[in-house]
PDB file of C-alpha atoms in Angstrom:
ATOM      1  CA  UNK A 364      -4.739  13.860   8.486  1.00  0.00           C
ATOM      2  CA  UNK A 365      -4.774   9.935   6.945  1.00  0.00           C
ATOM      3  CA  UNK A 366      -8.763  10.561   5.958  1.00  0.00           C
ATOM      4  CA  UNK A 367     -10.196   8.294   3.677  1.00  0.00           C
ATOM      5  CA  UNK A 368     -13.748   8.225   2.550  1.00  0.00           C
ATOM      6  CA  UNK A 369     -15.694   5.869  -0.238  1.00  0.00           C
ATOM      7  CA  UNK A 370     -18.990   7.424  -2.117  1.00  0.00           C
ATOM      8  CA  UNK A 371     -21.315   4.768  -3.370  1.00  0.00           C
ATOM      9  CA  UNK A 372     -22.907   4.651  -6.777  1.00  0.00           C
ATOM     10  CA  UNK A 373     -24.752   2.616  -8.908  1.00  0.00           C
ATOM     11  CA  UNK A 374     -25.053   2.994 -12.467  1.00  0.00           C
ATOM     12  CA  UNK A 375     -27.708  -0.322 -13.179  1.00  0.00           C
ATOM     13  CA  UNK A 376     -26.527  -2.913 -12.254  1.00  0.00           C
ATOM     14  CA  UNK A 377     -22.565  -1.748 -11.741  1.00  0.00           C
ATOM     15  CA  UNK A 378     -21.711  -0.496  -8.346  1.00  0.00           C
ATOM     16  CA  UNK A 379     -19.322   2.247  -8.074  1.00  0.00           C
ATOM     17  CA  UNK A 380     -16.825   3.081  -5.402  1.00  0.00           C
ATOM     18  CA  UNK A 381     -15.034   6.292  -5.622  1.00  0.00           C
ATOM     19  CA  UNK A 382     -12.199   6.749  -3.204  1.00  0.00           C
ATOM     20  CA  UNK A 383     -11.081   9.419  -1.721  1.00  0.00           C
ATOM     21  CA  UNK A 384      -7.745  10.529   0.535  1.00  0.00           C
ATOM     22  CA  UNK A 385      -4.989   7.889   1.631  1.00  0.00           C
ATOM     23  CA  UNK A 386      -5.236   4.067   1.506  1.00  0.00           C
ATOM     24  CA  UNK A 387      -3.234   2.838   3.450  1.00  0.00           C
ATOM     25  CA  UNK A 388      -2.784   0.061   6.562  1.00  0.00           C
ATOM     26  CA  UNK A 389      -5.095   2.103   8.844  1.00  0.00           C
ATOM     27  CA  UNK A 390      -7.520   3.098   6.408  1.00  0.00           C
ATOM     28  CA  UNK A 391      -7.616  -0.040   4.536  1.00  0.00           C
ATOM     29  CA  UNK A 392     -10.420  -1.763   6.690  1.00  0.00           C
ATOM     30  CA  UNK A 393     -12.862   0.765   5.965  1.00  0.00           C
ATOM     31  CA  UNK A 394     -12.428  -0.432   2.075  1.00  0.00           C
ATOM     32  CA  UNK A 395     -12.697  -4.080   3.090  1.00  0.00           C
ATOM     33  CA  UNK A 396     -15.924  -3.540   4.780  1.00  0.00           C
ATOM     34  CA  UNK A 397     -17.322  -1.323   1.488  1.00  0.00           C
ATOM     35  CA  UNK A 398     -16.378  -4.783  -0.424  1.00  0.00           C
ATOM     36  CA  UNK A 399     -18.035  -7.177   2.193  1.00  0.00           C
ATOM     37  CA  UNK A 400     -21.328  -4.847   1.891  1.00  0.00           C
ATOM     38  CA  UNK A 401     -21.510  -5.113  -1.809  1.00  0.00           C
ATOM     39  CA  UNK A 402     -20.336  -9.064  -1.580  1.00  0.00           C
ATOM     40  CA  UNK A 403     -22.921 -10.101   1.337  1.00  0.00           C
ATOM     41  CA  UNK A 404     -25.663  -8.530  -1.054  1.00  0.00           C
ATOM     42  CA  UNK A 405     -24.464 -10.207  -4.008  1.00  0.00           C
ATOM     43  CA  UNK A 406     -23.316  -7.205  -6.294  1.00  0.00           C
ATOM     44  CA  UNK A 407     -20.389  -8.048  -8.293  1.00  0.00           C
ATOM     45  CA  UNK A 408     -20.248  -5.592 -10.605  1.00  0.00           C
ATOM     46  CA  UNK A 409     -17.611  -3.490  -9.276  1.00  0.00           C
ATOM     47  CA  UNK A 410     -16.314  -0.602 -10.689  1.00  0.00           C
ATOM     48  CA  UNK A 411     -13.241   1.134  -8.058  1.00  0.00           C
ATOM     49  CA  UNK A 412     -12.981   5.127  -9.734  1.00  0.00           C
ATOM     50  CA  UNK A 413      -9.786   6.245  -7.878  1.00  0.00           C
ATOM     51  CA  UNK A 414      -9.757   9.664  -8.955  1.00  0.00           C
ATOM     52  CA  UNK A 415      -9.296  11.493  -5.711  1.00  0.00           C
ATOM     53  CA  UNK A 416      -7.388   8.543  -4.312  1.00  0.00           C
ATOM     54  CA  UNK A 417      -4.040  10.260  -3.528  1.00  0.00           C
ATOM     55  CA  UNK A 418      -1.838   6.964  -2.196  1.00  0.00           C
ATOM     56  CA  UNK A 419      -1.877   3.676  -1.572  1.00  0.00           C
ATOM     57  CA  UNK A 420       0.363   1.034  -0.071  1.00  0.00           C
ATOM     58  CA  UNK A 421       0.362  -2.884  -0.067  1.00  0.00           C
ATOM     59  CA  UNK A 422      -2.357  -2.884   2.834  1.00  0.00           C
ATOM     60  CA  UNK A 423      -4.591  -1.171   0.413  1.00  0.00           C
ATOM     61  CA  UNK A 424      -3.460  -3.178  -2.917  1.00  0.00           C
ATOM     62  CA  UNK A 425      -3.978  -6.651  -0.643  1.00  0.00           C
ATOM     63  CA  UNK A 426      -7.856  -5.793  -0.188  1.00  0.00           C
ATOM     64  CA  UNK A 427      -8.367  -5.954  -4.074  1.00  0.00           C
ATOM     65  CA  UNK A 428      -6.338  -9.563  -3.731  1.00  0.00           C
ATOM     66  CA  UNK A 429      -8.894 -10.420  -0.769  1.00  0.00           C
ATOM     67  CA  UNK A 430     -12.148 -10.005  -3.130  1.00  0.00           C
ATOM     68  CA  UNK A 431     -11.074 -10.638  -6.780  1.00  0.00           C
ATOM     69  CA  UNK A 432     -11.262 -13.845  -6.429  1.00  0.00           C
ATOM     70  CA  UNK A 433     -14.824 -14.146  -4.528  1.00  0.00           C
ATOM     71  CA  UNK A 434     -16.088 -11.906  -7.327  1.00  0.00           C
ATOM     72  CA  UNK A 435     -14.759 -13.447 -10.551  1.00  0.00           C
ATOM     73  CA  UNK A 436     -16.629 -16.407  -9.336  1.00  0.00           C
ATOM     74  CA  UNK A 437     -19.869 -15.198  -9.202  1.00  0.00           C
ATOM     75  CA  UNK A 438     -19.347 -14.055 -12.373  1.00  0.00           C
ATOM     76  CA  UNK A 439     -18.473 -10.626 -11.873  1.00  0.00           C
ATOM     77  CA  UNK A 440     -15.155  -8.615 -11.523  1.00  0.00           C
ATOM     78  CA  UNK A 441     -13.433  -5.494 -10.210  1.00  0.00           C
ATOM     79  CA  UNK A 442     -12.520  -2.900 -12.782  1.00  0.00           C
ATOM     80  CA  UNK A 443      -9.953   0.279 -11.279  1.00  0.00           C
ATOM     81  CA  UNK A 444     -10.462   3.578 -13.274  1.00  0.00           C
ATOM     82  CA  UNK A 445      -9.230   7.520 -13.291  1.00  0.00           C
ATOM     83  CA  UNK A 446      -5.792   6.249 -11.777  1.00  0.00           C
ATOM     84  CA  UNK A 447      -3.462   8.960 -10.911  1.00  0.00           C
ATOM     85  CA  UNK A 448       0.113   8.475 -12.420  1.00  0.00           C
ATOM     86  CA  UNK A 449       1.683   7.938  -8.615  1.00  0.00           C
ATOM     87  CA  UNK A 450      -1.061   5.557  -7.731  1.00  0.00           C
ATOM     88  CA  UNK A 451      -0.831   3.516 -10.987  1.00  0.00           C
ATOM     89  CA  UNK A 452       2.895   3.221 -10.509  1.00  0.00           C
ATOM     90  CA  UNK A 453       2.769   1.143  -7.086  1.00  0.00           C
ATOM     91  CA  UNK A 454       0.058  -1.321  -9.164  1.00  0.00           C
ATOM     92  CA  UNK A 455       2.448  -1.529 -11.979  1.00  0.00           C
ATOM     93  CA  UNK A 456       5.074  -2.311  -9.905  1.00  0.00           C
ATOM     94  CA  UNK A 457       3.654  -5.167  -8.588  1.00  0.00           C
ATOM     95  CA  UNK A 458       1.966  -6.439 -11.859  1.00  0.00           C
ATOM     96  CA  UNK A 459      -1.499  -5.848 -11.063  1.00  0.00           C
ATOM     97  CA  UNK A 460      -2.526  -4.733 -14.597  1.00  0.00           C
ATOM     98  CA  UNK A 461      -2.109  -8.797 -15.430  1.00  0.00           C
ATOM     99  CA  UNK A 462      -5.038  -9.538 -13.043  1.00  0.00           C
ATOM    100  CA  UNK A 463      -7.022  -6.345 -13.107  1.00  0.00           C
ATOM    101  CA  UNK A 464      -8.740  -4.106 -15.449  1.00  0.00           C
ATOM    102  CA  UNK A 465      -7.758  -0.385 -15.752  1.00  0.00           C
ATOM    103  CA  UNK A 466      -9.278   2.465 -17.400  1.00  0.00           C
ATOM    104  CA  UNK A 467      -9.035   5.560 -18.318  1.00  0.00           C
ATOM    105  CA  UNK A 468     -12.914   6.745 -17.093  1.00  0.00           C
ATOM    106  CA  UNK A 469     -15.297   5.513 -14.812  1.00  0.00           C
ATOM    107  CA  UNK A 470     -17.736   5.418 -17.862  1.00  0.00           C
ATOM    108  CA  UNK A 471     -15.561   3.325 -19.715  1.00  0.00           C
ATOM    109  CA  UNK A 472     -14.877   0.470 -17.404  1.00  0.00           C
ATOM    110  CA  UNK A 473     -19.286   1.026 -16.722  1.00  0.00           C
ATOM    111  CA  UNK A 474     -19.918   0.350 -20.504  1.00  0.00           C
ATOM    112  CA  UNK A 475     -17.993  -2.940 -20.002  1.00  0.00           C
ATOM    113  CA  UNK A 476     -20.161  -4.550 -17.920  1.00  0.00           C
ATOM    114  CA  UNK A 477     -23.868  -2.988 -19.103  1.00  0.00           C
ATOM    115  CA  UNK A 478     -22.075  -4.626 -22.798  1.00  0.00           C
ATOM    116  CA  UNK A 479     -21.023  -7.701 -21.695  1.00  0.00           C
ATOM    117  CA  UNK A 480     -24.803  -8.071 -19.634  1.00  0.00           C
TER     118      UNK A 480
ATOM    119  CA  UNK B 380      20.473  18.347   7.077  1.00  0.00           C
ATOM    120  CA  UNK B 381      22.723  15.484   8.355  1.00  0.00           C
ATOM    121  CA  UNK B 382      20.500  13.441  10.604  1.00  0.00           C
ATOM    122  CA  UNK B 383      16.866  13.856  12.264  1.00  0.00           C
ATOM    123  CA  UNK B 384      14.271  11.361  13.842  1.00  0.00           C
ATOM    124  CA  UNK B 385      10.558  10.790  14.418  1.00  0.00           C
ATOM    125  CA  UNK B 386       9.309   8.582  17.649  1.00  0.00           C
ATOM    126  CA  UNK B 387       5.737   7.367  17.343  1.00  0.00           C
ATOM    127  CA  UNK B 388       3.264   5.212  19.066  1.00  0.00           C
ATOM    128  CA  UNK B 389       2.859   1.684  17.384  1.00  0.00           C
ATOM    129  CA  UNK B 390      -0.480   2.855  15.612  1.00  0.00           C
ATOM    130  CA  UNK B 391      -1.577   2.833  12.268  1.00  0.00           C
ATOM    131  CA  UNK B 392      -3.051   6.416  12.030  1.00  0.00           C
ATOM    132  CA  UNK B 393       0.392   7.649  12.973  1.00  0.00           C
ATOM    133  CA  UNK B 394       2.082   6.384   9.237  1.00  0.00           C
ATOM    134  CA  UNK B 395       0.626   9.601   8.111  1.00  0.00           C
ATOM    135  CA  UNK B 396       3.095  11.424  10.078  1.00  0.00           C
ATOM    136  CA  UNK B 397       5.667   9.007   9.078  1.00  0.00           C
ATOM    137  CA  UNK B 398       5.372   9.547   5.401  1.00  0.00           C
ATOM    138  CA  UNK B 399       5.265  13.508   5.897  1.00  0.00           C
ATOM    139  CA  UNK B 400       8.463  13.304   8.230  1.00  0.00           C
ATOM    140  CA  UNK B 401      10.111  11.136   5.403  1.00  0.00           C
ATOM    141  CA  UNK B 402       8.734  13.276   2.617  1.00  0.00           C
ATOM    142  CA  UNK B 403       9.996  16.259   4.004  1.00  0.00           C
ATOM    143  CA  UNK B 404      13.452  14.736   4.050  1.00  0.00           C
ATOM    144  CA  UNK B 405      13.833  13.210   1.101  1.00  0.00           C
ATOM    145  CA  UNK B 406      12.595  16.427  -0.754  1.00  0.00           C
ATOM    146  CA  UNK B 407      15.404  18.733   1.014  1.00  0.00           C
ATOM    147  CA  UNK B 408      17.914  16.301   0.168  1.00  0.00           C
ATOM    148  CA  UNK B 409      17.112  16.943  -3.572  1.00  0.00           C
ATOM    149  CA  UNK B 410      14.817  14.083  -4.729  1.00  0.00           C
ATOM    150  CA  UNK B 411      12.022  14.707  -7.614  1.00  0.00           C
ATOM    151  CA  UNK B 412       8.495  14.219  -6.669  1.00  0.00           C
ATOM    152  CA  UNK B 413       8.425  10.649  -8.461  1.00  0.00           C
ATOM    153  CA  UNK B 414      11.236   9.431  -5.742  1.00  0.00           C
ATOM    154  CA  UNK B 415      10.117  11.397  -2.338  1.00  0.00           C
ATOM    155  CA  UNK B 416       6.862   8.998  -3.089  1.00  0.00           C
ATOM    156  CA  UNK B 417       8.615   5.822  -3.626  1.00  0.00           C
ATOM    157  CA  UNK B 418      10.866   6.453  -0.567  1.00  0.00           C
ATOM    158  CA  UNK B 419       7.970   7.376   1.686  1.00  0.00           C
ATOM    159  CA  UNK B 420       5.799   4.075   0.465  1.00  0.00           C
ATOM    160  CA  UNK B 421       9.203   1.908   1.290  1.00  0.00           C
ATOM    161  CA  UNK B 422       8.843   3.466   4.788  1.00  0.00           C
ATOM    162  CA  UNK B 423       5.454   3.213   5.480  1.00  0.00           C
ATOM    163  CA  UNK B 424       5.972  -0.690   4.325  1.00  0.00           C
ATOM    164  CA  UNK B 425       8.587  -0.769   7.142  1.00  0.00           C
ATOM    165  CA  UNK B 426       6.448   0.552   9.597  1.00  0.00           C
ATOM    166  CA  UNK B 427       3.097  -1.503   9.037  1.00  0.00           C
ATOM    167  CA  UNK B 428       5.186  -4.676   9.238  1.00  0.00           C
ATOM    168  CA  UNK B 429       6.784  -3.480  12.498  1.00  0.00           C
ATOM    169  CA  UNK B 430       3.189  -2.537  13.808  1.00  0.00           C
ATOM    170  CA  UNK B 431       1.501  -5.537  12.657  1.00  0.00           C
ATOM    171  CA  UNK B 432       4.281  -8.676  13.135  1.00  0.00           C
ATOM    172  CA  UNK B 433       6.787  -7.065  15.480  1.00  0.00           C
ATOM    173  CA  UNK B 434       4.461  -5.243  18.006  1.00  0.00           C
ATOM    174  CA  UNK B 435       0.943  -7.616  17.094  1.00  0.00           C
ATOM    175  CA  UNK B 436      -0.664  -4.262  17.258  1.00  0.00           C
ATOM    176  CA  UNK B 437       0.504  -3.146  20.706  1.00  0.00           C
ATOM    177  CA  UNK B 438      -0.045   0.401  20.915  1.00  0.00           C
ATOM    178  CA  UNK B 439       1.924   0.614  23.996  1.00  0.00           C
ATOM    179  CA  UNK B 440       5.428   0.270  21.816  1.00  0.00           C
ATOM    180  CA  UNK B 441       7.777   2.608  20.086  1.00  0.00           C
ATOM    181  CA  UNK B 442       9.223   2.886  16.302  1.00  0.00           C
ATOM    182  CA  UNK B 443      12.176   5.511  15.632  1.00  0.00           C
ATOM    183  CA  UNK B 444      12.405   6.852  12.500  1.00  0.00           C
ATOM    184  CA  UNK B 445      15.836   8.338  11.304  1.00  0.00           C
ATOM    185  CA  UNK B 446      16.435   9.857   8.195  1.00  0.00           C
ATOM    186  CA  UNK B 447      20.458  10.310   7.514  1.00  0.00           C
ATOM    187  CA  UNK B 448      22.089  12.575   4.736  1.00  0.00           C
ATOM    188  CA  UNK B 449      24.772  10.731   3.038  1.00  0.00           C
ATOM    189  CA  UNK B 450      26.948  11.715  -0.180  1.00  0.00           C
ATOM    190  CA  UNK B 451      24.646  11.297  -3.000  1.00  0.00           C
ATOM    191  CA  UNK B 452      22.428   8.964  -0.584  1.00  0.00           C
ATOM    192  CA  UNK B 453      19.552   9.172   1.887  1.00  0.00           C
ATOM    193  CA  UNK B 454      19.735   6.385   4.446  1.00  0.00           C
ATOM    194  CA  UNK B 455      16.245   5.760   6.646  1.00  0.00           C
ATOM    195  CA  UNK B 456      16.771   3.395   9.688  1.00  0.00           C
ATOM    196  CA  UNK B 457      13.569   2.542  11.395  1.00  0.00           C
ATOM    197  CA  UNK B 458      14.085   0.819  14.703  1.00  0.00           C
ATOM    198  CA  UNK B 459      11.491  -1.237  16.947  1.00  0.00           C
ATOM    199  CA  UNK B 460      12.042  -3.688  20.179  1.00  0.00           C
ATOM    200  CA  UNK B 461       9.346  -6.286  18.980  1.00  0.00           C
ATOM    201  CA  UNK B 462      10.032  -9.616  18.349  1.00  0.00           C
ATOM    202  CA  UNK B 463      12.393 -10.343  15.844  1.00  0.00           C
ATOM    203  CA  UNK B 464      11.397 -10.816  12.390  1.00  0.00           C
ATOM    204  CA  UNK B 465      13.914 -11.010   9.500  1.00  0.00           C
ATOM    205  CA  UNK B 466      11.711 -10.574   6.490  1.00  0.00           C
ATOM    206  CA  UNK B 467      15.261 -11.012   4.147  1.00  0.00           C
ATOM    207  CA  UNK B 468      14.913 -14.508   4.537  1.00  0.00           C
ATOM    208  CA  UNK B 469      11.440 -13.895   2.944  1.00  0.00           C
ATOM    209  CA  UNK B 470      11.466 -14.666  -1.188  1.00  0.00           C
ATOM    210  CA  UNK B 471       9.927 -12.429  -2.897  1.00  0.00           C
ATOM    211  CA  UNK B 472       7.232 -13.550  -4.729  1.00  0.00           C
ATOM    212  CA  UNK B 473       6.942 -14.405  -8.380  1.00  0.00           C
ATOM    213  CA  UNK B 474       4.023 -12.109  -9.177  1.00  0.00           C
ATOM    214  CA  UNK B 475       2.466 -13.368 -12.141  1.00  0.00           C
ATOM    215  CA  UNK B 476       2.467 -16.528  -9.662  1.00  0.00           C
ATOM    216  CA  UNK B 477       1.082 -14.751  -7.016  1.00  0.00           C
ATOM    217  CA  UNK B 478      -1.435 -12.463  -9.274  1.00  0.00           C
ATOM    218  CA  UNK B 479      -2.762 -15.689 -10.933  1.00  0.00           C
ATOM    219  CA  UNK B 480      -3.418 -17.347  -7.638  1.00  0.00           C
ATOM    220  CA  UNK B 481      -5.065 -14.595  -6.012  1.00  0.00           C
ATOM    221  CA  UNK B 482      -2.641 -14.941  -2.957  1.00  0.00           C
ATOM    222  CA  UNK B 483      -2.345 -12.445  -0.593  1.00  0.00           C
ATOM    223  CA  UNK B 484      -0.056 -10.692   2.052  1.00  0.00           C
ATOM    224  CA  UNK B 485       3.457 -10.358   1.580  1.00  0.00           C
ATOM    225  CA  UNK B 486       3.541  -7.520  -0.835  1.00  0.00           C
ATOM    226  CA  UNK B 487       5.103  -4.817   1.432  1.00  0.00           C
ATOM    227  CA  UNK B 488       8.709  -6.548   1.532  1.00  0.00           C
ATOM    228  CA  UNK B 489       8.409  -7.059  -2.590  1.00  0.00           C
ATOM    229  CA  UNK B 490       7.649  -3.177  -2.303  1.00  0.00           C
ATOM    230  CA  UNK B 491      10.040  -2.430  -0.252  1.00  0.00           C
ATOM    231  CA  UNK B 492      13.314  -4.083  -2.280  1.00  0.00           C
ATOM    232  CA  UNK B 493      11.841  -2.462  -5.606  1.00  0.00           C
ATOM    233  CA  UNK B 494      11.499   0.891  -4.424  1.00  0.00           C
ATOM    234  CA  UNK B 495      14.962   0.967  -2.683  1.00  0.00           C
ATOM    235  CA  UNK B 496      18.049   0.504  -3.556  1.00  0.00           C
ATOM    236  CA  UNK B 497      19.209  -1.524  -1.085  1.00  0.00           C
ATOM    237  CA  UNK B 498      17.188  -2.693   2.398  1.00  0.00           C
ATOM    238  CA  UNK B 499      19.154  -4.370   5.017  1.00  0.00           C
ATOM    239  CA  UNK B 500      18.083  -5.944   8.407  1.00  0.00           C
ATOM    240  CA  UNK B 501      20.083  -5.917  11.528  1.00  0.00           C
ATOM    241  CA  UNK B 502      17.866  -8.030  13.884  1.00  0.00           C
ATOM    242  CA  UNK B 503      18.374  -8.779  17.978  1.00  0.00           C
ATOM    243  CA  UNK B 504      14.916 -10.054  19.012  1.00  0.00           C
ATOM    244  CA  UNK B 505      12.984  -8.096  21.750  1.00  0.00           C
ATOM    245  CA  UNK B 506      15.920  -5.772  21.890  1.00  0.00           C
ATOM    246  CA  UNK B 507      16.633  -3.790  18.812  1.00  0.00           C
ATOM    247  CA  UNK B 508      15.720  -4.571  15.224  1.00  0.00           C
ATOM    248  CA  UNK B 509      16.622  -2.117  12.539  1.00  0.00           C
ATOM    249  CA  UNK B 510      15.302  -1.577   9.161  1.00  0.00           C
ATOM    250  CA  UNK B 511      17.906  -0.083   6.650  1.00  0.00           C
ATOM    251  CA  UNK B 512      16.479   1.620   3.639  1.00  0.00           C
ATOM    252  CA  UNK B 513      18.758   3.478   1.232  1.00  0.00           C
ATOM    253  CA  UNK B 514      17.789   5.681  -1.897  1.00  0.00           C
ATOM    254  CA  UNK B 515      20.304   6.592  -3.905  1.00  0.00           C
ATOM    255  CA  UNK B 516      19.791  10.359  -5.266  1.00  0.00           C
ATOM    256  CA  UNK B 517      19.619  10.568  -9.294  1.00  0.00           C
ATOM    257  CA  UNK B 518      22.697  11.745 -11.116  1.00  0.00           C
TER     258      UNK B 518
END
């Protein structure tokens, strides 16, 4: 089955996504409309934990492109954590540790924003 | 294994099946974990730019998938009757242009050419347009 899901958190004022399953073309909307919920209600503090995400492909990686720049200018940003090996190698691949912040734990990439608040 | 193919609908909640079908394959004819995955992202690529600029979504229309056994190869050809796009004429982008300019779209042919090793096109619009992936198996 190509099942997807996204849990919601918030840890003050950082929002959480945690993916789970396969990102891919079909499942890829269901991420952009996550971002457009957090965007139309102004929360760009965004942390993406992708610790149960088991694959992505360029439909998925192009919905981080869509929103990074939206949420850079309001003064926020979009910070990836718990990255398995296979899913960090397709962002690699393309360079997307240039534009976008990885860590190792969701806590981690947290901390950065409640510091820099 | 020599040769073996997978018809499905143009939908996107069938590249699940593609990828297994692929996976399968590549994994029987000897590839490491690392490569099956690289060879069954190339695929998928293939397919969602078949089902997106070749059949604009029509769920009507067919993509074959064909996975071939060659000496120290495997050879995918993915075939669709859309409307002929030839994505090789594409350049790929350079990425710390295209990261530092938030652009977007395009990124499945750049994935495509750096997970294979070679991707051809043989393209006859509205008849039959092939995709030709190759993976060459690790000495």
């Amino acid at each position: 089955m190509s099942e997807f899901k996204i849990a919601l958190r918030e840890h003050d004022t950082v929002h959480v996504l945690e993916l789970k399953g396969y990102l891919d073309a079909h499942t890829a909307p269901t991420l952009e409309e996550a971002f457009q919920t957090l965007l139309k209600n102004q929360r760009y503090n965004i942390v993406v934990n992708c610790k149960d995400l088991s694959y992505i492909s360029s439909a998925g990686l192009g919905v981080f492109m869509a929103y990074i720049e939206d949420v850079r200018k309001n003064k926020g940003d979009i910070k990836l954590s718990n990255m398995s090996a296979k899913v960090f190698n397709v962002f690699d691949l393309l360079g997307f540790p240039l534009l976008y912040e990885i860590t190792k734990d969701e806590q981690d990439a947290v901390q950065k924003f409640l510091a820099a608040k | 294994m020599g040769k073996r193919t997978i018809h499905i609908e143009s939908r996107t909640e069938r590249l699940v099946a593609v990828r297994e079908f692929v996976s399968v394959a590549a994994r029987e004819s000897g590839f490491p974990d690392d490569e099956v995955s690289k060879i069954a992202l190339a695929v998928d690529e293939a397919c969602t730019n078949i089902i997106k600029h070749a059949y604009k979504f029509d769920p009507t229309k067919e993509i074959s998938v064909t996975v071939k056994n060659k000496t120290g190869a495997l050879e995918i050809v993915i075939t669709d009757t859309g409307i002929g796009f030839d994505p090789s004429r594409l350049q790929s982008p350079d990425m710390k242009e295209y990261l530092t300019h938030y652009r977007h779209g395009g990124l499945g042919v750049y994935l495509m050419k750096s997970l294979m090793d070679k991707v051809a096109y043989k393209i006859n619009a509205g008849r039959r347009n092939e995709v030709h992936l190759t993976k060459y198996l690790p000495r």
